[in-house]
Coordinates of C-alpha atoms and ligand atoms in Angstrom, one line a residue:
M1 CA 33.4 -141.7 152.2
K2 CA 34.5 -139.0 150.1
Y3 CA 35.9 -140.8 147.1
M4 CA 35.3 -144.6 146.1
W5 CA 39.0 -145.2 145.5
E6 CA 40.4 -143.8 148.8
G7 CA 40.8 -147.3 151.3
R8 CA 44.0 -148.0 150.4
F9 CA 45.3 -143.9 150.8
K10 CA 46.6 -143.2 153.7
E11 CA 46.2 -139.1 153.8
E12 CA 43.6 -137.2 152.0
V13 CA 44.0 -136.4 149.0
D14 CA 45.3 -132.4 147.6
R15 CA 41.9 -130.6 147.1
D16 CA 44.2 -129.5 143.6
I17 CA 44.7 -133.1 142.4
I18 CA 41.2 -134.0 143.2
E19 CA 40.0 -130.6 140.4
F20 CA 42.1 -131.3 137.8
T21 CA 41.6 -134.9 138.3
K22 CA 38.0 -134.6 137.5
S23 CA 35.9 -134.6 134.2
I24 CA 33.0 -134.6 136.0
D25 CA 31.6 -130.6 133.9
I26 CA 32.3 -132.7 131.2
D27 CA 30.8 -136.5 131.7
K28 CA 27.5 -135.7 132.6
K29 CA 25.8 -135.5 129.8
L30 CA 26.9 -139.2 130.2
A31 CA 24.1 -139.5 132.6
I32 CA 21.8 -141.3 130.6
Y33 CA 23.5 -143.7 128.6
D34 CA 25.4 -144.4 132.5
L35 CA 21.7 -145.7 133.6
K36 CA 21.3 -147.6 131.0
G37 CA 24.0 -149.2 131.2
S38 CA 23.8 -150.0 135.0
I39 CA 19.8 -151.0 134.3
A40 CA 21.7 -153.9 132.1
H41 CA 24.4 -154.3 134.4
T42 CA 21.7 -155.2 137.9
K43 CA 19.6 -157.4 135.9
M44 CA 22.3 -159.1 134.4
L45 CA 24.0 -159.2 138.2
S46 CA 20.5 -160.2 139.1
K47 CA 20.4 -163.0 136.6
V48 CA 23.4 -165.1 137.7
G49 CA 22.6 -164.6 141.3
L50 CA 25.9 -162.2 142.4
I51 CA 22.4 -160.7 143.7
S52 CA 19.3 -161.0 144.5
K53 CA 16.3 -160.6 143.2
K54 CA 15.1 -158.2 146.1
E55 CA 18.6 -156.6 146.0
E56 CA 17.7 -156.2 142.0
E57 CA 14.5 -155.0 142.8
K58 CA 15.8 -152.7 145.3
I59 CA 18.8 -151.4 142.9
L60 CA 16.7 -150.5 140.1
K61 CA 13.8 -148.5 141.8
G62 CA 17.1 -146.5 143.3
I63 CA 18.2 -145.4 140.1
E64 CA 14.7 -145.2 139.0
K65 CA 15.0 -142.3 140.4
I66 CA 18.0 -140.7 139.6
E67 CA 16.7 -141.1 135.9
E68 CA 14.3 -138.8 137.0
E69 CA 16.4 -136.7 139.4
V70 CA 18.3 -136.1 135.6
K71 CA 15.4 -135.9 133.1
K72 CA 14.2 -133.1 135.6
D73 CA 17.8 -131.0 135.9
K74 CA 17.4 -131.7 139.9
F75 CA 20.0 -134.3 139.8
K76 CA 22.9 -132.4 142.1
I77 CA 26.4 -133.0 141.9
L78 CA 28.8 -132.9 144.3
S79 CA 32.6 -131.3 144.4
T80 CA 33.7 -135.1 145.6
D81 CA 31.7 -135.7 142.6
E82 CA 34.8 -136.8 140.7
D83 CA 33.0 -138.0 137.9
I84 CA 29.7 -139.0 136.3
H85 CA 29.9 -143.0 137.2
T86 CA 30.5 -142.3 140.2
A87 CA 28.6 -139.7 140.9
I88 CA 25.7 -141.6 140.0
E89 CA 26.9 -144.2 142.2
R90 CA 26.9 -141.8 145.3
R91 CA 23.6 -140.9 144.8
L92 CA 21.6 -144.4 145.3
I93 CA 23.4 -145.1 148.1
E94 CA 22.1 -141.8 149.5
I95 CA 18.8 -143.2 148.1
I96 CA 18.8 -146.7 149.1
G97 CA 21.8 -147.4 151.9
P98 CA 24.5 -150.3 151.4
V99 CA 23.1 -152.2 148.6
G100 CA 23.3 -149.8 146.3
E101 CA 27.3 -151.1 147.1
K102 CA 26.9 -153.6 144.9
L103 CA 26.2 -151.9 142.0
H104 CA 29.4 -151.7 140.9
T105 CA 30.7 -155.6 140.5
A106 CA 32.6 -156.7 138.4
R107 CA 32.7 -153.7 136.2
S108 CA 35.3 -151.7 136.5
R109 CA 35.1 -147.7 135.4
N110 CA 37.4 -148.2 132.7
D111 CA 34.5 -150.9 130.7
Q112 CA 31.9 -148.7 131.7
I113 CA 32.9 -145.1 130.4
V114 CA 33.7 -147.2 126.7
L115 CA 29.5 -148.9 126.8
D116 CA 28.7 -145.3 127.9
E117 CA 30.3 -143.3 124.9
K118 CA 29.1 -145.9 122.6
L119 CA 25.8 -145.6 123.8
Y120 CA 25.9 -141.7 123.3
L121 CA 27.2 -142.6 119.5
K122 CA 24.6 -144.9 119.1
D123 CA 22.0 -142.0 120.0
S124 CA 24.4 -139.4 118.2
I125 CA 24.7 -141.1 114.8
V126 CA 20.7 -141.9 114.6
N127 CA 20.4 -137.7 115.2
I128 CA 23.1 -137.4 112.6
L129 CA 22.1 -139.6 110.0
E130 CA 17.7 -138.3 109.9
G131 CA 19.7 -134.7 109.8
I132 CA 21.6 -135.6 106.6
I133 CA 18.6 -137.2 105.5
N134 CA 17.0 -134.2 106.2
L135 CA 19.4 -132.0 104.2
Q136 CA 18.8 -134.6 101.3
R137 CA 15.1 -134.4 101.3
I138 CA 15.4 -130.2 101.1
F139 CA 18.9 -129.7 98.6
L140 CA 16.7 -132.5 96.2
K141 CA 13.7 -129.7 96.2
K142 CA 16.2 -127.6 95.0
S143 CA 17.0 -128.6 92.5
E144 CA 12.8 -129.7 91.3
E145 CA 12.1 -126.0 92.1
Y146 CA 15.3 -124.8 89.6
H147 CA 15.8 -128.1 87.5
N148 CA 15.5 -125.6 85.1
V149 CA 17.9 -122.9 86.0
I150 CA 21.5 -123.1 83.7
I151 CA 25.0 -121.9 85.9
S152 CA 28.3 -122.1 84.4
A153 CA 29.9 -124.9 86.8
Y154 CA 33.3 -123.8 88.1
T155 CA 36.6 -124.9 87.8
H156 CA 39.4 -123.5 89.9
L157 CA 36.5 -120.9 90.3
K158 CA 36.0 -120.1 86.8
Q159 CA 33.4 -120.3 84.4
S160 CA 33.6 -123.5 83.1
Q161 CA 30.8 -125.5 80.8
P162 CA 27.5 -124.5 81.6
I163 CA 25.4 -126.7 83.5
L164 CA 21.4 -127.5 85.5
I165 CA 21.8 -125.8 89.2
S166 CA 19.5 -128.9 89.6
H167 CA 22.8 -130.4 89.2
Y168 CA 25.2 -128.4 91.5
F169 CA 22.5 -129.8 93.7
L170 CA 22.3 -133.1 93.6
A171 CA 26.2 -133.2 93.5
Y172 CA 26.3 -132.3 96.7
I173 CA 23.4 -135.5 97.7
E174 CA 25.5 -137.2 96.6
K175 CA 28.1 -136.7 99.2
F176 CA 25.9 -136.4 101.6
E177 CA 25.2 -140.0 100.6
R178 CA 28.2 -141.3 101.1
D179 CA 28.7 -139.1 104.4
K180 CA 26.4 -141.5 105.4
E181 CA 27.7 -144.5 103.5
R182 CA 30.4 -143.7 106.0
F183 CA 28.5 -143.4 109.4
L184 CA 26.8 -146.7 108.8
S185 CA 30.4 -148.5 108.1
A186 CA 32.2 -147.0 110.9
Y187 CA 28.3 -148.4 113.3
K188 CA 29.9 -151.7 112.9
R189 CA 33.1 -151.3 115.1
V190 CA 30.3 -149.1 117.4
D191 CA 28.0 -152.3 117.9
V192 CA 30.2 -153.6 119.9
L193 CA 29.4 -154.5 124.0
P194 CA 32.6 -153.5 126.0
L195 CA 30.8 -154.3 129.6
G196 CA 31.5 -157.1 131.0
V197 CA 36.3 -157.5 130.7
G198 CA 36.5 -155.2 134.3
A199 CA 39.2 -153.1 134.6
C200 CA 41.6 -154.4 131.5
S201 CA 42.0 -158.5 132.1
G202 CA 37.9 -160.2 132.8
T203 CA 36.7 -161.3 136.0
T204 CA 36.2 -164.3 138.0
L205 CA 31.8 -163.4 139.0
K206 CA 30.4 -165.4 136.4
I207 CA 29.2 -163.1 134.9
D208 CA 27.1 -163.4 131.5
R209 CA 28.1 -161.0 129.0
E210 CA 25.6 -162.4 126.3
Y211 CA 22.5 -161.0 128.1
L212 CA 24.2 -158.2 129.0
S213 CA 24.9 -157.3 124.9
K214 CA 20.6 -158.7 123.8
L215 CA 20.0 -156.0 127.3
L216 CA 21.7 -153.1 125.6
N217 CA 21.4 -154.4 121.4
F218 CA 24.6 -154.7 120.8
S219 CA 24.5 -157.0 117.9
K220 CA 28.7 -158.1 119.1
I221 CA 30.1 -158.5 122.1
S222 CA 34.3 -157.3 122.0
R223 CA 37.1 -160.6 122.7
N224 CA 39.2 -158.9 124.2
S225 CA 39.2 -156.7 127.2
L226 CA 42.7 -155.1 127.1
D227 CA 41.8 -154.3 123.4
T228 CA 38.4 -153.2 125.0
V229 CA 39.2 -150.7 127.9
S230 CA 41.6 -149.2 125.5
D231 CA 39.8 -149.2 122.0
R232 CA 38.8 -146.0 121.2
D233 CA 39.2 -146.7 117.2
F234 CA 35.3 -146.3 116.9
L235 CA 35.7 -143.0 118.7
V236 CA 37.9 -141.5 116.4
E237 CA 36.5 -143.1 113.2
I238 CA 32.6 -141.1 113.7
A239 CA 34.7 -138.0 114.0
F240 CA 36.3 -138.2 111.3
C241 CA 32.6 -139.1 109.3
C242 CA 31.4 -135.9 111.1
I243 CA 34.4 -134.0 109.8
T244 CA 33.8 -135.6 106.2
T245 CA 30.1 -134.0 106.7
L246 CA 31.8 -131.0 107.9
L247 CA 33.9 -130.4 105.3
H248 CA 31.0 -131.6 102.7
L249 CA 28.7 -129.3 104.3
S250 CA 32.1 -125.6 104.7
N251 CA 32.0 -126.4 100.8
F252 CA 28.7 -125.6 99.6
C253 CA 29.0 -122.9 102.2
E254 CA 32.2 -121.6 100.7
D255 CA 29.6 -121.3 97.5
I256 CA 27.1 -119.4 98.6
I257 CA 29.5 -117.2 100.6
I258 CA 31.2 -115.8 96.8
W259 CA 27.5 -116.7 95.1
N260 CA 26.5 -114.0 98.0
M261 CA 29.7 -111.3 96.8
D262 CA 27.5 -107.9 95.2
E263 CA 29.7 -108.3 92.5
I264 CA 28.0 -112.1 91.5
N265 CA 24.4 -111.4 93.3
Y266 CA 23.6 -114.9 92.5
V267 CA 21.6 -116.3 95.4
I268 CA 19.5 -114.0 98.0
L269 CA 19.3 -114.6 101.4
P270 CA 16.4 -113.7 103.9
D271 CA 16.9 -111.4 106.3
K272 CA 16.0 -114.3 109.0
F273 CA 19.3 -115.7 108.3
C274 CA 22.0 -113.2 108.0
T275 CA 23.1 -110.2 110.8
G276 CA 24.7 -107.3 109.9
S277 CA 27.4 -104.6 110.6
S278 CA 28.0 -102.5 113.9
L279 CA 29.0 -99.6 112.6
M280 CA 27.9 -100.2 108.6
P281 CA 24.7 -99.4 108.0
H282 CA 23.9 -100.7 105.1
K283 CA 25.2 -104.3 105.4
K284 CA 23.6 -107.7 105.5
N285 CA 25.8 -110.9 106.8
P286 CA 26.1 -114.1 105.5
D287 CA 27.8 -115.2 108.7
I288 CA 25.7 -118.7 109.4
F289 CA 27.9 -120.1 106.5
E290 CA 30.9 -118.6 107.7
L291 CA 30.6 -119.7 111.0
I292 CA 30.2 -123.3 110.0
R293 CA 33.2 -122.7 107.1
G294 CA 34.8 -121.5 110.1
K295 CA 34.1 -124.4 113.1
T296 CA 34.7 -127.2 110.1
G297 CA 38.1 -125.7 110.4
S298 CA 38.1 -126.1 115.1
C299 CA 36.9 -129.4 114.6
I300 CA 40.1 -130.2 112.5
G301 CA 42.0 -128.9 115.0
L302 CA 39.6 -131.6 117.1
L303 CA 40.1 -134.3 115.2
T304 CA 43.8 -134.0 115.9
G305 CA 43.8 -133.8 119.1
L306 CA 42.4 -136.8 119.5
L307 CA 44.3 -138.4 116.9
T308 CA 47.3 -137.3 119.5
L309 CA 46.4 -137.8 122.3
L310 CA 45.8 -142.3 121.5
K311 CA 49.3 -141.9 119.5
G312 CA 51.9 -141.9 123.0
L313 CA 49.7 -144.6 124.7
P314 CA 50.5 -147.8 126.1
L315 CA 48.2 -150.5 126.3
S316 CA 46.0 -150.6 128.2
Y317 CA 43.6 -147.7 130.1
N318 CA 45.1 -144.7 131.0
R319 CA 43.8 -142.0 132.3
D320 CA 44.8 -139.9 128.8
L321 CA 41.5 -141.5 127.5
Q322 CA 39.7 -138.5 129.5
E323 CA 40.0 -135.9 127.5
D324 CA 38.5 -137.1 124.7
K325 CA 34.8 -136.5 125.4
K326 CA 35.1 -133.0 124.7
L327 CA 36.3 -133.4 122.2
L328 CA 34.2 -135.4 120.7
F329 CA 31.0 -133.7 122.6
E330 CA 32.4 -130.7 120.2
I331 CA 32.6 -132.5 116.8
V332 CA 29.1 -134.5 116.9
E333 CA 27.7 -131.5 118.1
T334 CA 29.0 -128.6 115.9
L335 CA 28.1 -131.6 113.7
N336 CA 23.8 -131.9 114.4
F337 CA 23.5 -128.5 114.8
S338 CA 25.1 -127.7 112.0
L339 CA 22.5 -129.1 109.9
I340 CA 19.7 -127.9 111.0
I341 CA 20.8 -124.8 110.8
L342 CA 21.6 -125.8 107.2
S343 CA 18.4 -127.4 106.3
K344 CA 16.4 -124.0 107.8
V345 CA 18.5 -121.4 105.6
V346 CA 18.6 -123.8 102.4
K347 CA 14.9 -124.7 102.4
E348 CA 14.3 -120.8 101.7
I349 CA 17.5 -119.4 99.1
K350 CA 16.5 -117.8 96.7
F351 CA 18.6 -117.8 93.4
N352 CA 18.1 -115.1 91.1
K353 CA 17.9 -116.8 87.6
E354 CA 17.7 -113.4 85.4
R355 CA 21.6 -112.7 86.7
I356 CA 23.1 -116.5 87.2
E357 CA 21.9 -116.9 82.8
K358 CA 22.8 -113.1 82.4
S359 CA 26.6 -114.3 83.8
I360 CA 27.5 -117.8 82.0
S361 CA 29.9 -116.5 79.5
S362 CA 30.0 -118.1 75.6
F363 CA 33.0 -119.3 76.3
T364 CA 31.9 -121.8 78.8
L365 CA 30.7 -123.7 75.7
S366 CA 34.1 -124.1 73.9
T367 CA 34.6 -127.8 74.5
D368 CA 31.9 -127.8 72.6
I369 CA 32.5 -126.7 69.9
A370 CA 36.1 -128.6 69.9
E371 CA 34.1 -132.3 70.7
Y372 CA 32.4 -131.1 67.4
L373 CA 34.7 -130.7 65.2
V374 CA 35.8 -134.3 66.9
K375 CA 32.6 -135.7 65.1
K376 CA 33.7 -134.7 62.4
G377 CA 36.9 -136.9 62.5
V378 CA 39.3 -134.4 64.1
P379 CA 42.1 -134.9 66.2
F380 CA 40.6 -134.0 69.8
R381 CA 44.3 -132.2 70.6
K382 CA 44.1 -129.6 67.1
A383 CA 40.2 -129.3 67.6
H384 CA 41.2 -127.8 71.5
R385 CA 44.1 -126.2 69.9
I386 CA 41.7 -124.5 66.7
V387 CA 39.3 -123.8 69.5
G388 CA 42.1 -121.9 72.3
Q389 CA 42.9 -120.0 68.6
I390 CA 39.7 -119.0 68.0
I391 CA 38.5 -117.4 72.2
N392 CA 42.2 -115.6 71.2
Y393 CA 39.6 -113.8 68.2
C394 CA 37.4 -113.1 69.8
I395 CA 39.4 -112.0 73.2
D396 CA 40.8 -109.7 70.8
N397 CA 38.4 -109.0 69.0
N398 CA 35.9 -107.8 71.7
K399 CA 33.2 -110.6 70.9
D400 CA 32.0 -113.5 72.3
L401 CA 31.1 -117.1 70.9
F402 CA 27.6 -116.1 70.0
S403 CA 28.2 -113.1 67.6
L404 CA 31.3 -114.6 65.4
S405 CA 29.5 -115.6 61.8
I406 CA 29.7 -118.9 60.2
D407 CA 32.4 -117.7 58.1
E408 CA 34.1 -116.2 60.5
F409 CA 34.5 -119.5 62.0
K410 CA 35.6 -121.7 59.4
K411 CA 38.3 -118.7 58.7
F412 CA 40.0 -121.9 61.8
S413 CA 38.5 -124.2 60.1
N414 CA 36.8 -125.9 56.8
F415 CA 35.0 -127.8 59.1
F416 CA 32.3 -125.9 60.8
D417 CA 29.2 -125.6 58.7
E418 CA 25.3 -124.2 59.6
D419 CA 24.9 -127.1 62.3
L420 CA 27.6 -125.2 63.9
L421 CA 24.2 -123.1 65.4
N422 CA 22.9 -125.8 67.3
I423 CA 26.6 -126.3 69.1
L424 CA 26.1 -122.7 70.0
N425 CA 23.4 -122.3 72.4
F426 CA 23.3 -123.2 76.3
Y427 CA 20.7 -125.6 76.6
N428 CA 21.4 -127.7 73.9
S429 CA 25.6 -127.8 74.7
I430 CA 23.5 -129.0 78.2
N431 CA 21.1 -131.5 76.6
L432 CA 23.7 -133.3 74.7
K433 CA 25.7 -134.6 78.1
T434 CA 23.7 -137.4 78.3
S435 CA 26.7 -139.7 79.6
E436 CA 26.4 -141.0 82.5
G437 CA 26.6 -138.8 85.3
G438 CA 26.9 -135.9 82.2
T439 CA 24.5 -132.9 83.7
S440 CA 21.5 -132.9 80.4
L441 CA 17.7 -132.2 81.3
S442 CA 16.8 -136.4 81.3
N443 CA 20.1 -136.9 83.1
V444 CA 18.7 -135.0 85.4
K445 CA 14.8 -135.7 85.5
K446 CA 16.4 -139.5 86.0
E447 CA 18.3 -138.4 88.8
I448 CA 15.7 -137.0 90.5
K449 CA 13.1 -139.6 90.4
R450 CA 15.5 -141.6 91.5
W451 CA 16.5 -139.9 94.9
K452 CA 13.1 -139.0 95.5
K453 CA 12.7 -143.1 95.6
D454 CA 16.2 -143.8 98.1
L455 CA 15.2 -140.8 100.6
K456 CA 12.3 -142.8 101.1
K457 CA 14.2 -146.0 102.0
S458 CA 16.5 -143.8 104.6
S459 CA 13.6 -143.3 106.6
H460 CA 13.0 -147.2 106.6
L461 CA 16.5 -147.6 107.9
I462 CA 16.6 -144.8 110.7
L463 CA 13.2 -146.7 112.0
S464 CA 15.3 -149.9 112.3
L465 CA 18.3 -148.2 113.4
K466 CA 16.1 -146.5 116.4
E467 CA 13.9 -148.9 116.8
G468 CA 17.8 -151.4 118.1
N469 CA 16.9 -154.0 115.3
F470 CA 19.6 -152.3 112.8
I471 CA 22.2 -155.1 111.2
L472 CA 24.7 -154.3 108.2
K473 CA 24.8 -156.7 106.0
K474 CA 28.5 -157.5 104.9
Ligands
LIG501 N1 36.4 -140.4 133.4 C1 37.5 -141.9 133.3 C2 37.2 -142.0 132.0 O1 36.9 -140.6 131.7 C3 36.9 -142.9 133.7 C4 37.3 -143.1 135.0 C5 38.3 -144.4 135.1 N2 39.6 -143.9 135.9 C6 40.4 -145.2 136.6 N3 40.6 -144.1 137.6 N4 40.7 -145.9 135.6 O2 37.5 -142.0 131.0

């Protein structure tokens, strides 16, 4: 027998058709999950009496052997293997004989593939969460290491207001935290057992899905067979979660690429994380950052591919769904690798404090001056206008705000006084930003302390996910 479904076929299927419909090259990645599912399925079949205890033992032994082959990279794929499910069943029958033909009782590849994908995603989510937490810790360390460095914040890539560089790192930690929350929320939809719905309508055989769910560590059991074999929402959601995290990584990379420009020179990248030019001997390029930015673009395309794949499908299973894996795997793997790479690099990036602090313009204090006037009773709009005129005056006379005398300030408003000098100072400007979420040193220190505590808790979360006893509270 070449193909498990060949019974109703009168002629041999065309070789090109077999090649075209195959998915083994992609879904072989799911082998360990397929085997895990088969172990649970065998135990369940035995529990409900669809196979005998002896048959169970035989099948489990065979599966164990295949597991070993897979782990040692010795599992041979044949040209007639259509996908990972049929390849494993074929091998099982080779090893244990006809009793292997009982494994597929009350199971279809349509529910099997959803199970494999869900098991793969459960592991992937844990890896990704670990990667994000690790990166958060590294950003937090940077935040502490450079807690007293002042940099201009940018809006529209123009200097805006002075901030502590720690505040910048903390901003990314917040973004990553939301990424984690998104993954955990999507995990709920992954954590629903699909196995046991058959091809699309259930089975006449008395199976025990409750038991399957317990064996495979799922929190819930799917409730509609048609929905179960066609549902890929969970997969799209995880792909979207990956892309959102990648967007954040890409944004950070963009900052670093700009800060690494020769004209700017805010960061010093270790040689070992850069590459050179084949032609220009002087070049040291930030390719890692560019590639994460570039791969994020490719992955957005893959997500679009996934959504497009699903949009025209009638209920329930359609072979189009087979295409989901290569898109999903690429997205998940790109994120995983990017997290590993960035953690390595960020740990060793150095910031050029002198250069950063020298580059900041006194004009970034303009809002502080306007707020100084507001505190003296000037309506904000008017204060904005006054300071705007002062800035114009500075530009026309080639001066900065620090070089203006109080008398020059007074020409624009009588509310200016000697106490303005306290305002014309980057440190003071920062430390006055004590509003919730602001950049003052006291706020930043408080946040660093809070994150240290919160990130410790994250380790427990990973542990409970790994042990499979993670239950999301509503
Ligand atoms: N390889 C398929 C997939 O990835 C699963 C097999 C379903 N095939 C079928 N003829 N129903 O979706």
